[in-house]
Coordinates of N, CA and C in Angstrom, one line a residue:
X136 N 0.8 -1.2 0.0 CA 0.0 0.0 0.0 C 0.9 1.3 0.0
X137 N 1.9 1.3 0.8 CA 2.8 2.4 0.9 C 3.6 2.6 -0.4
X138 N 4.1 1.5 -0.9 CA 4.9 1.6 -2.1 C 4.0 2.1 -3.3
X139 N 2.8 1.7 -3.3 CA 1.8 2.1 -4.4 C 1.5 3.6 -4.2
X140 N 1.4 4.1 -3.0 CA 1.2 5.5 -2.8 C 2.3 6.3 -3.5
X141 N 3.5 5.9 -3.2 CA 4.6 6.7 -3.8 C 4.6 6.5 -5.3
X142 N 4.3 5.3 -5.8 CA 4.3 5.1 -7.3 C 3.3 6.0 -7.9
X143 N 2.1 6.0 -7.4 CA 1.0 6.8 -8.0 C 1.3 8.3 -7.9
X144 N 1.9 8.7 -6.8 CA 2.2 10.1 -6.6 C 3.3 10.5 -7.6
X145 N 4.3 9.7 -7.8 CA 5.4 9.9 -8.8 C 4.8 10.0 -10.2
X146 N 3.9 9.1 -10.6 CA 3.3 9.2 -11.9 C 2.5 10.5 -12.1
X147 N 1.7 10.9 -11.0 CA 0.9 12.1 -11.1 C 1.8 13.3 -11.2
X148 N 2.9 13.4 -10.4 CA 3.8 14.5 -10.5 C 4.5 14.6 -11.8
X149 N 4.9 13.5 -12.3 CA 5.6 13.5 -13.6 C 4.7 13.9 -14.8
X150 N 3.4 13.6 -14.6 CA 2.4 14.0 -15.6 C 1.9 15.4 -15.4
X151 N 2.4 16.1 -14.4 CA 1.9 17.5 -14.1 C 0.6 17.6 -13.5
X152 N 0.0 16.6 -12.9 CA -1.3 16.6 -12.4 C -1.5 17.5 -11.2
X153 N -0.4 17.7 -10.4 CA -0.5 18.6 -9.2 C -0.2 20.1 -9.5
X154 N 0.2 20.4 -10.8 CA 0.7 21.7 -11.1 C -0.4 22.8 -10.8
X155 N -1.6 22.5 -11.2 CA -2.6 23.5 -11.1 C -3.2 23.7 -9.7
X156 N -2.9 22.8 -8.8 CA -3.4 22.9 -7.4 C -2.3 23.4 -6.5
X157 N -1.2 23.7 -7.0 CA -0.1 24.2 -6.1 C 0.3 25.6 -6.5
X158 N 0.3 26.5 -5.5 CA 0.7 27.9 -5.8 C 2.2 28.0 -5.4
X159 N 3.1 28.4 -6.3 CA 4.5 28.5 -5.9 C 4.8 29.4 -4.7
X160 N 5.7 29.0 -3.9 CA 6.1 29.8 -2.7 C 7.6 30.2 -2.8
X161 N 7.8 31.5 -2.7 CA 9.2 32.0 -2.7 C 9.8 32.1 -1.3
X162 N 10.9 31.4 -1.1 CA 11.6 31.4 0.2 C 12.5 32.7 0.4
X163 N 13.0 32.8 1.6 CA 13.8 34.0 1.9 C 15.1 34.1 1.0
X164 N 15.6 32.9 0.6 CA 16.8 32.9 -0.2 C 16.5 32.9 -1.7
X165 N 15.2 33.3 -2.0 CA 14.7 33.4 -3.4 C 14.4 32.1 -4.1
X166 N 14.6 31.0 -3.4 CA 14.3 29.7 -3.9 C 12.7 29.6 -4.1
X167 N 12.3 29.1 -5.2 CA 10.9 29.0 -5.5 C 10.4 27.5 -5.4
X168 N 9.6 27.3 -4.5 CA 9.1 25.9 -4.3 C 7.8 25.7 -5.1
X169 N 7.8 24.8 -6.0 CA 6.7 24.6 -7.0 C 6.1 23.2 -6.9
X170 N 6.6 22.3 -6.0 CA 6.1 21.0 -6.0 C 6.4 20.3 -4.6
X171 N 5.7 19.3 -4.3 CA 6.0 18.6 -3.1 C 7.2 17.8 -3.2
X172 N 8.0 17.7 -2.2 CA 9.3 17.0 -2.3 C 9.4 15.7 -1.5
X173 N 8.3 15.2 -1.0 CA 8.4 14.0 -0.2 C 8.2 12.7 -1.0
X174 N 7.8 12.8 -2.3 CA 7.6 11.6 -3.1 C 8.9 10.9 -3.4
X175 N 8.9 9.6 -3.1 CA 10.2 8.8 -3.3 C 9.9 7.8 -4.4
X176 N 10.2 8.1 -5.7 CA 9.9 7.2 -6.8 C 10.5 5.8 -6.7
X177 N 11.6 5.7 -6.0 CA 12.3 4.4 -6.0 C 11.9 3.5 -4.9
X178 N 10.8 3.9 -4.2 CA 10.3 3.1 -3.1 C 9.8 1.7 -3.5
X179 N 10.2 0.7 -2.8 CA 9.8 -0.7 -3.2 C 9.3 -1.4 -1.9
X180 N 8.6 -2.5 -2.1 CA 8.1 -3.3 -1.0 C 9.3 -3.9 -0.3
X181 N 10.3 -4.3 -1.0 CA 11.5 -4.9 -0.5 C 12.2 -3.9 0.4
X182 N 12.3 -2.7 0.0 CA 13.0 -1.7 0.8 C 12.2 -1.3 2.0
X183 N 10.9 -1.2 1.9 CA 10.1 -0.9 3.1 C 10.1 -2.0 4.1
X184 N 10.2 -3.2 3.7 CA 10.2 -4.3 4.6 C 11.4 -4.4 5.5
X185 N 12.4 -3.6 5.2 CA 13.6 -3.7 6.1 C 13.5 -2.7 7.2
X186 N 12.5 -1.8 7.2 CA 12.4 -0.8 8.3 C 11.8 -1.4 9.6
X187 N 12.3 -0.9 10.7 CA 11.9 -1.4 12.0 C 10.5 -0.8 12.3
X188 N 9.7 -1.6 13.1 CA 8.4 -1.1 13.6 C 8.6 0.1 14.5
X189 N 7.7 1.1 14.3 CA 7.9 2.4 15.1 C 7.3 2.3 16.5
X190 N 6.4 1.5 16.7 CA 5.7 1.5 18.0 C 5.9 0.1 18.8
X191 N 5.1 -0.9 18.4 CA 5.3 -2.2 18.9 C 6.3 -3.0 18.2
X192 N 7.3 -3.5 18.9 CA 8.4 -4.3 18.2 C 7.8 -5.4 17.3
X193 N 6.6 -5.9 17.7 CA 6.0 -7.0 16.8 C 5.0 -6.4 15.8
X194 N 4.9 -5.1 15.8 CA 3.9 -4.4 14.9 C 4.4 -4.3 13.5
X195 N 3.6 -3.7 12.7 CA 3.9 -3.6 11.2 C 3.9 -2.1 10.8
X196 N 3.7 -1.1 11.7 CA 3.8 0.3 11.3 C 5.2 0.8 11.4
X197 N 5.7 1.3 10.3 CA 7.1 1.8 10.3 C 7.1 3.2 9.8
X198 N 8.3 3.8 9.7 CA 8.4 5.2 9.2 C 8.0 5.2 7.7
X199 N 8.2 4.0 7.0 CA 8.0 4.0 5.6 C 6.5 3.8 5.2
X200 N 5.7 3.2 6.1 CA 4.3 3.1 5.7 C 3.4 4.0 6.6
X201 N 3.9 5.1 7.0 CA 3.2 6.1 7.8 C 3.2 7.4 7.0
X202 N 2.3 8.3 7.3 CA 2.4 9.6 6.7 C 3.6 10.4 7.1
X203 N 4.1 11.2 6.2 CA 5.4 11.9 6.4 C 5.2 13.1 7.4
X204 N 6.3 13.4 8.0 CA 6.3 14.7 8.8 C 6.7 15.8 7.9
X205 N 5.7 16.6 7.5 CA 5.9 17.6 6.5 C 5.2 18.9 6.9
X206 N 5.7 20.0 6.3 CA 5.0 21.3 6.5 C 4.1 21.5 5.2
X207 N 3.0 22.2 5.4 CA 2.2 22.5 4.2 C 1.0 23.4 4.6
X208 N 0.4 24.0 3.6 CA -0.7 24.8 3.8 C -1.7 24.7 2.6
X209 N -2.9 24.8 2.9 CA -3.9 24.7 1.8 C -5.1 25.5 2.1
X210 N -5.9 25.9 1.2 CA -7.1 26.7 1.4 C -8.2 26.3 0.5
X211 N -9.4 26.4 1.0 CA -10.6 26.1 0.2 C -11.6 27.3 0.4
X212 N -12.1 27.8 -0.7 CA -13.0 28.9 -0.7 C -14.4 28.4 -0.8
X213 N -15.2 28.6 0.3 CA -16.6 28.0 0.3 C -17.6 29.1 0.6
X214 N -18.7 29.1 -0.2 CA -19.7 30.1 -0.1 C -21.0 29.6 -0.7
X215 N -22.1 30.3 -0.6 CA -23.3 29.9 -1.2 C -23.3 30.1 -2.7
X216 N -24.1 29.4 -3.4 CA -24.2 29.6 -4.9 C -24.5 31.0 -5.2
X217 N -25.4 31.6 -4.5 CA -25.8 33.0 -4.8 C -24.6 34.0 -4.7
X218 N -23.8 33.8 -3.6 CA -22.6 34.6 -3.4 C -21.6 34.4 -4.5
X219 N -21.4 33.1 -4.9 CA -20.4 32.8 -5.9 C -20.8 33.5 -7.2
X220 N -22.1 33.4 -7.5 CA -22.6 34.0 -8.8 C -22.5 35.5 -8.7
X221 N -22.7 36.1 -7.5 CA -22.6 37.6 -7.4 C -21.2 38.0 -7.6
X222 N -20.2 37.2 -7.2 CA -18.9 37.6 -7.4 C -18.3 37.1 -8.7
X223 N -19.1 36.4 -9.5 CA -18.6 36.0 -10.8 C -17.5 34.9 -10.7
X224 N -17.6 34.1 -9.6 CA -16.6 33.0 -9.4 C -17.2 31.7 -10.0
X225 N -16.3 30.8 -10.5 CA -16.7 29.5 -11.0 C -17.1 28.6 -9.9
X226 N -18.1 27.8 -10.0 CA -18.5 26.8 -9.1 C -17.9 25.5 -9.5
X227 N -16.8 25.1 -8.8 CA -16.1 23.9 -9.2 C -16.5 22.7 -8.4
X228 N -17.3 22.9 -7.3 CA -17.7 21.7 -6.5 C -18.9 22.1 -5.7
X229 N -19.7 21.1 -5.4 CA -20.9 21.4 -4.6 C -20.9 20.5 -3.3
X230 N -20.9 21.1 -2.2 CA -20.9 20.3 -0.9 C -22.2 19.7 -0.7
X231 N -22.2 18.3 -0.8 CA -23.5 17.6 -0.7 C -23.8 17.1 0.7
X232 N -22.8 16.6 1.4 CA -23.1 16.1 2.8 C -21.8 16.0 3.5
X233 N -21.9 15.8 4.9 CA -20.7 15.7 5.7 C -21.2 14.9 7.0
X234 N -20.2 14.1 7.5 CA -20.5 13.3 8.7 C -19.3 13.1 9.5
X235 N -19.5 13.2 10.8 CA -18.4 12.8 11.8 C -19.0 11.7 12.6
X236 N -18.2 10.6 12.7 CA -18.7 9.4 13.5 C -17.6 9.0 14.5
X237 N -18.1 8.7 15.7 CA -17.1 8.3 16.8 C -16.8 6.9 16.7
X238 N -15.5 6.5 17.0 CA -15.1 5.2 17.0 C -14.2 5.0 18.3
X239 N -13.9 3.8 18.7 CA -13.0 3.6 19.9 C -11.7 4.4 19.8
X240 N -11.3 5.2 20.8 CA -10.1 6.0 20.7 C -8.8 5.1 20.4
X241 N -8.8 3.9 20.9 CA -7.6 3.1 20.7 C -7.5 2.6 19.2
X242 N -8.5 2.7 18.5 CA -8.4 2.3 17.0 C -9.0 3.4 16.2
X243 N -8.6 4.6 16.5 CA -9.2 5.8 15.8 C -9.0 5.8 14.3
X244 N -8.0 5.0 13.9 CA -7.7 5.0 12.4 C -8.8 4.4 11.6
X245 N -9.7 3.7 12.2 CA -10.8 3.1 11.4 C -11.9 4.0 11.1
X246 N -11.8 5.3 11.5 CA -12.8 6.3 11.3 C -13.4 6.4 9.9
X247 N -12.6 6.4 8.9 CA -13.2 6.5 7.5 C -14.2 5.4 7.2
X248 N -14.0 4.2 7.7 CA -14.9 3.1 7.4 C -16.3 3.3 8.0
X249 N -16.4 4.2 9.0 CA -17.7 4.5 9.6 C -18.3 5.8 9.1
X250 N -17.4 6.8 8.9 CA -17.9 8.1 8.5 C -18.3 8.1 7.0
X251 N -17.7 7.4 6.2 CA -18.0 7.4 4.7 C -19.5 6.9 4.5
X252 N -19.8 5.7 5.0 CA -21.2 5.3 4.8 C -22.3 6.3 5.3
X253 N -22.0 6.9 6.5 CA -22.9 7.9 7.0 C -23.0 9.1 6.1
X254 N -21.9 9.6 5.5 CA -22.0 10.7 4.6 C -22.7 10.4 3.3
X255 N -22.4 9.1 2.8 CA -23.1 8.7 1.6 C -24.6 8.6 1.8
X256 N -25.0 8.1 3.0 CA -26.5 8.0 3.3 C -27.1 9.4 3.3
X257 N -26.4 10.4 3.9 CA -27.0 11.7 3.9 C -27.1 12.3 2.5
X258 N -26.2 11.9 1.7 CA -26.2 12.4 0.3 C -27.2 11.7 -0.6
X259 N -27.7 10.5 -0.1 CA -28.6 9.7 -0.8 C -28.0 8.9 -2.0
X260 N -26.7 8.6 -1.8 CA -26.1 7.8 -2.9 C -25.4 6.6 -2.3
X261 N -24.9 5.7 -3.1 CA -24.2 4.5 -2.7 C -22.8 4.6 -2.9
X262 N -22.0 3.7 -2.4 CA -20.5 3.7 -2.6 C -20.1 3.6 -4.0
X263 N -20.9 2.9 -4.8 CA -20.5 2.7 -6.2 C -20.9 3.9 -7.1
X264 N -21.6 4.9 -6.5 CA -21.9 6.1 -7.2 C -20.7 7.1 -7.2
X265 N -19.7 6.8 -6.4 CA -18.6 7.7 -6.2 C -17.4 7.4 -7.1
X266 N -16.9 8.4 -7.8 CA -15.9 8.1 -8.8 C -14.5 8.1 -8.2
X267 N -14.3 9.0 -7.2 CA -12.9 9.0 -6.6 C -13.1 9.2 -5.1
X268 N -12.3 8.4 -4.3 CA -12.3 8.5 -2.9 C -10.9 9.1 -2.5
X269 N -10.8 10.2 -1.8 CA -9.6 10.6 -1.2 C -9.6 10.3 0.3
X270 N -8.9 9.2 0.7 CA -8.9 8.7 2.0 C -7.5 9.0 2.6
X271 N -7.4 9.7 3.7 CA -6.1 10.1 4.2 C -5.3 8.9 4.6
X272 N -4.1 8.9 4.2 CA -3.2 7.8 4.6 C -2.3 8.2 5.8
X273 N -3.0 8.3 7.0 CA -2.2 8.5 8.2 C -1.2 7.4 8.4
X274 N -1.7 6.2 8.3 CA -0.9 5.0 8.3 C -1.5 4.0 7.3
X275 N -0.6 3.3 6.7 CA -1.0 2.3 5.7 C -2.0 1.3 6.3
X276 N -1.7 0.9 7.5 CA -2.6 -0.1 8.2 C -4.0 0.4 8.3
X277 N -4.3 1.6 8.8 CA -5.6 2.0 8.9 C -6.3 2.4 7.6
X278 N -5.5 3.0 6.7 CA -6.1 3.3 5.4 C -6.5 2.1 4.6
X279 N -5.6 1.1 4.6 CA -5.9 -0.1 3.8 C -7.0 -0.9 4.5
X280 N -7.1 -0.9 5.8 CA -8.2 -1.6 6.5 C -9.5 -0.9 6.2
X281 N -9.5 0.4 6.1 CA -10.8 1.1 5.8 C -11.2 0.8 4.4
X282 N -10.3 0.8 3.5 CA -10.6 0.4 2.1 C -11.2 -1.0 2.0
X283 N -10.6 -1.9 2.7 CA -11.1 -3.3 2.6 C -12.5 -3.4 3.4
X284 N -12.6 -2.7 4.5 CA -13.9 -2.8 5.2 C -15.0 -2.3 4.4
X285 N -14.8 -1.2 3.6 CA -15.8 -0.7 2.8 C -15.9 -1.4 1.4
X286 N -15.0 -2.3 1.2 CA -15.0 -3.1 -0.1 C -15.0 -2.1 -1.3
X287 N -14.0 -1.2 -1.3 CA -13.8 -0.3 -2.3 C -12.7 -0.8 -3.3
X288 N -12.9 -0.5 -4.6 CA -11.9 -0.8 -5.6 C -10.7 0.2 -5.4
X289 N -9.5 -0.3 -5.4 CA -8.4 0.6 -5.2 C -8.2 1.5 -6.4
X290 N -8.8 1.2 -7.5 CA -8.8 2.1 -8.7 C -9.5 3.4 -8.4
X291 N -10.3 3.4 -7.4 CA -11.1 4.7 -7.1 C -10.5 5.4 -5.9
X292 N -9.5 4.8 -5.2 CA -9.0 5.4 -4.0 C -7.6 6.0 -4.2
X293 N -7.5 7.3 -3.9 CA -6.2 8.0 -4.0 C -5.5 7.7 -5.3
X294 N -6.1 8.0 -6.4 CA -5.5 7.7 -7.7 C -4.1 8.4 -7.9
X295 N -3.9 9.5 -7.2 CA -2.7 10.3 -7.3 C -1.8 10.1 -6.1
X296 N -1.9 9.0 -5.4 CA -1.1 8.8 -4.2 C -1.8 9.6 -3.0
X297 N -1.2 9.4 -1.8 CA -1.8 10.0 -0.7 C -0.8 10.5 0.3
X298 N -1.2 10.6 1.6 CA -0.3 11.2 2.6 C 1.0 10.5 2.8
X299 N 1.1 9.2 2.5 CA 2.4 8.5 2.7 C 3.4 9.1 1.8
X300 N 3.0 9.5 0.6 CA 3.9 10.1 -0.4 C 3.9 11.6 -0.3
X301 N 2.7 12.2 0.0 CA 2.6 13.6 -0.1 C 2.7 14.4 1.2
X302 N 2.5 13.6 2.3 CA 2.6 14.2 3.6 C 1.2 14.5 4.2
X303 N 1.2 14.7 5.5 CA 0.0 14.9 6.3 C 0.1 16.1 7.3
X304 N 0.3 17.3 6.8 CA 0.4 18.4 7.8 C -1.0 18.6 8.4
X305 N -1.0 18.5 9.8 CA -2.3 18.7 10.5 C -2.8 20.1 10.2
X306 N -4.1 20.2 9.9 CA -4.8 21.4 9.6 C -4.8 21.8 8.1
X307 N -4.0 21.0 7.4 CA -3.9 21.2 5.9 C -4.5 20.1 5.1
X308 N -4.4 18.9 5.7 CA -4.7 17.7 4.9 C -6.1 17.7 4.2
X309 N -7.1 18.1 5.0 CA -8.5 18.1 4.4 C -8.6 19.0 3.2
X310 N -8.1 20.2 3.3 CA -8.2 21.1 2.2 C -7.3 20.6 1.0
X311 N -6.1 20.1 1.3 CA -5.3 19.5 0.3 C -6.0 18.4 -0.5
X312 N -6.7 17.5 0.3 CA -7.4 16.4 -0.3 C -8.6 17.0 -1.2
X313 N -9.2 18.0 -0.7 CA -10.3 18.6 -1.5 C -9.8 19.2 -2.8
X314 N -8.6 19.8 -2.8 CA -8.1 20.4 -4.0 C -7.7 19.3 -5.0
X315 N -7.1 18.2 -4.5 CA -6.7 17.1 -5.3 C -7.9 16.4 -5.9
X316 N -9.0 16.2 -5.1 CA -10.2 15.6 -5.6 C -10.9 16.4 -6.7
X317 N -11.0 17.7 -6.4 CA -11.7 18.5 -7.4 C -11.0 18.5 -8.7
X318 N -9.7 18.7 -8.7 CA -8.9 18.7 -10.0 C -9.0 17.4 -10.7
X319 N -8.9 16.3 -9.9 CA -9.0 15.0 -10.5 C -10.4 14.7 -11.2
X320 N -11.4 15.1 -10.5 CA -12.8 14.9 -11.1 C -12.9 15.7 -12.4
X321 N -12.5 16.9 -12.4 CA -12.6 17.8 -13.6 C -11.7 17.3 -14.7
X322 N -10.5 16.8 -14.3 CA -9.6 16.3 -15.3 C -10.2 15.1 -16.0
X323 N -10.9 14.2 -15.2 CA -11.5 13.1 -15.8 C -12.7 13.5 -16.7
X324 N -13.4 14.5 -16.4 CA -14.4 15.0 -17.3 C -13.9 15.5 -18.6
X325 N -12.8 16.2 -18.5 CA -12.2 16.8 -19.7 C -11.6 15.7 -20.6
X326 N -11.2 14.5 -20.1 CA -10.7 13.5 -20.9 C -11.7 12.4 -21.2
X327 N -13.0 12.7 -20.8 CA -14.0 11.7 -21.0 C -14.0 10.5 -20.2
X328 N -13.2 10.5 -19.1 CA -13.0 9.3 -18.3 C -13.9 9.3 -17.0
X329 N -14.6 10.4 -16.8 CA -15.3 10.5 -15.5 C -16.6 9.7 -15.5
X330 N -16.7 8.7 -14.7 CA -17.8 7.9 -14.6 C -18.8 8.4 -13.6
X331 N -18.4 9.3 -12.8 CA -19.3 9.8 -11.7 C -19.0 11.3 -11.4
X332 N -20.0 12.0 -11.0 CA -19.7 13.4 -10.7 C -19.5 13.6 -9.2
X333 N -19.5 12.5 -8.4 CA -19.3 12.5 -7.0 C -17.9 12.1 -6.6
X334 N -17.4 12.7 -5.5 CA -16.2 12.4 -4.9 C -16.3 12.4 -3.4
X335 N -15.4 11.7 -2.7 CA -15.5 11.7 -1.2 C -14.1 12.0 -0.7
X336 N -14.1 12.8 0.4 CA -12.9 13.1 1.1 C -13.1 12.6 2.6
X337 N -12.1 11.9 3.1 CA -12.3 11.3 4.4 C -11.0 11.1 5.1
X338 N -11.1 11.1 6.5 CA -9.9 10.9 7.3 C -10.2 10.5 8.7
X339 N -9.3 9.9 9.3 CA -9.4 9.6 10.8 C -9.0 10.8 11.6
X340 N -9.5 10.8 12.8 CA -9.1 11.9 13.7 C -8.7 11.4 15.1
X341 N -7.6 11.9 15.6 CA -7.2 11.5 16.9 C -8.2 11.6 18.0
X342 N -8.2 10.8 19.0 CA -9.2 10.6 20.1 C -10.4 9.8 19.7
X343 N -10.5 9.4 18.5 CA -11.6 8.4 18.1 C -12.7 9.0 17.3
X344 N -12.4 9.5 16.1 CA -13.4 10.0 15.2 C -13.0 9.7 13.8
X345 N -14.0 9.8 12.9 CA -13.8 9.7 11.5 C -14.6 10.8 10.9
X346 N -14.2 11.4 9.8 CA -14.9 12.5 9.1 C -15.0 12.2 7.6
X347 N -16.0 12.5 7.0 CA -16.2 12.3 5.5 C -17.1 13.4 5.0
X348 N -16.8 13.7 3.7 CA -17.7 14.7 3.0 C -17.9 14.2 1.6
X349 N -19.1 14.4 1.1 CA -19.4 14.1 -0.3 C -19.5 15.3 -1.1
X350 N -18.7 15.4 -2.2 CA -18.7 16.5 -3.1 C -19.2 16.1 -4.5
X351 N -20.0 17.0 -5.0 CA -20.5 16.8 -6.4 C -19.8 17.9 -7.3
X352 N -19.4 17.4 -8.4 CA -18.7 18.4 -9.4 C -19.6 18.6 -10.6
X353 N -19.9 19.9 -10.8 CA -20.8 20.3 -11.9 C -20.0 20.1 -13.2
X354 N -20.7 20.1 -14.3 CA -20.1 19.8 -15.6 C -19.5 21.2 -16.2
X355 N -18.5 21.7 -15.6 CA -17.8 22.9 -16.0 C -16.3 22.7 -15.9
X356 N -15.5 23.4 -16.7 CA -14.1 23.2 -16.6 C -13.5 24.0 -15.4
X357 N -12.6 23.4 -14.7 CA -12.0 24.0 -13.6 C -11.0 25.1 -14.0
X358 N -10.9 26.1 -13.2 CA -9.9 27.1 -13.4 C -8.6 26.8 -12.7
X359 N -7.5 27.2 -13.3 CA -6.2 26.9 -12.6 C -6.0 27.7 -11.4
X360 N -5.3 27.0 -10.4 CA -4.9 27.6 -9.2 C -6.0 28.4 -8.5
X361 N -7.1 27.7 -8.2 CA -8.2 28.3 -7.5 C -7.8 28.4 -6.0

């Protein structure tokens, strides 16, 4: 799961898929940062298997199959349709539903498996109506468990990699996932590959919660660097 996250992210980065969702940042030394630098294209299952467990000596969670320690920032502009139209702004996504579900604190990572069905029910759609799922990869163990528990096809989950390759800055991840999801759904529409106008963003939350939101994308082209 971790190796595949890096592989997908590397393919996406090489194809320029992240370009329109990243605003360049100029550092004090005039260096311009234009892309995420945590992606490791040479990551293999064999290499990851050599890393020591990070918590329980008999466990399977390592530095290689956990989300990276990274800095980052992201923003999402949200308003009513009337306000967007008044300002002449493009409507690139419609917030359809949202759900937060409590789970046992000691297994808080399973949150997406419980929050996603609740959000889908509120939106009145089923799991197969969703074209892309952005499920945060806090740890490969909890993310892969959630995917299996929901019986989701990996073809629909994190098609451009996830937090294991891109990082998981607290307070940034949800907005970053939203940006990646919106661009991916619009990109699929433009290429004729979009089978659904719905996408889901979900993550686990420390202390025992899961959160999920259902987003609908209208049939309009997305503007760069929103």
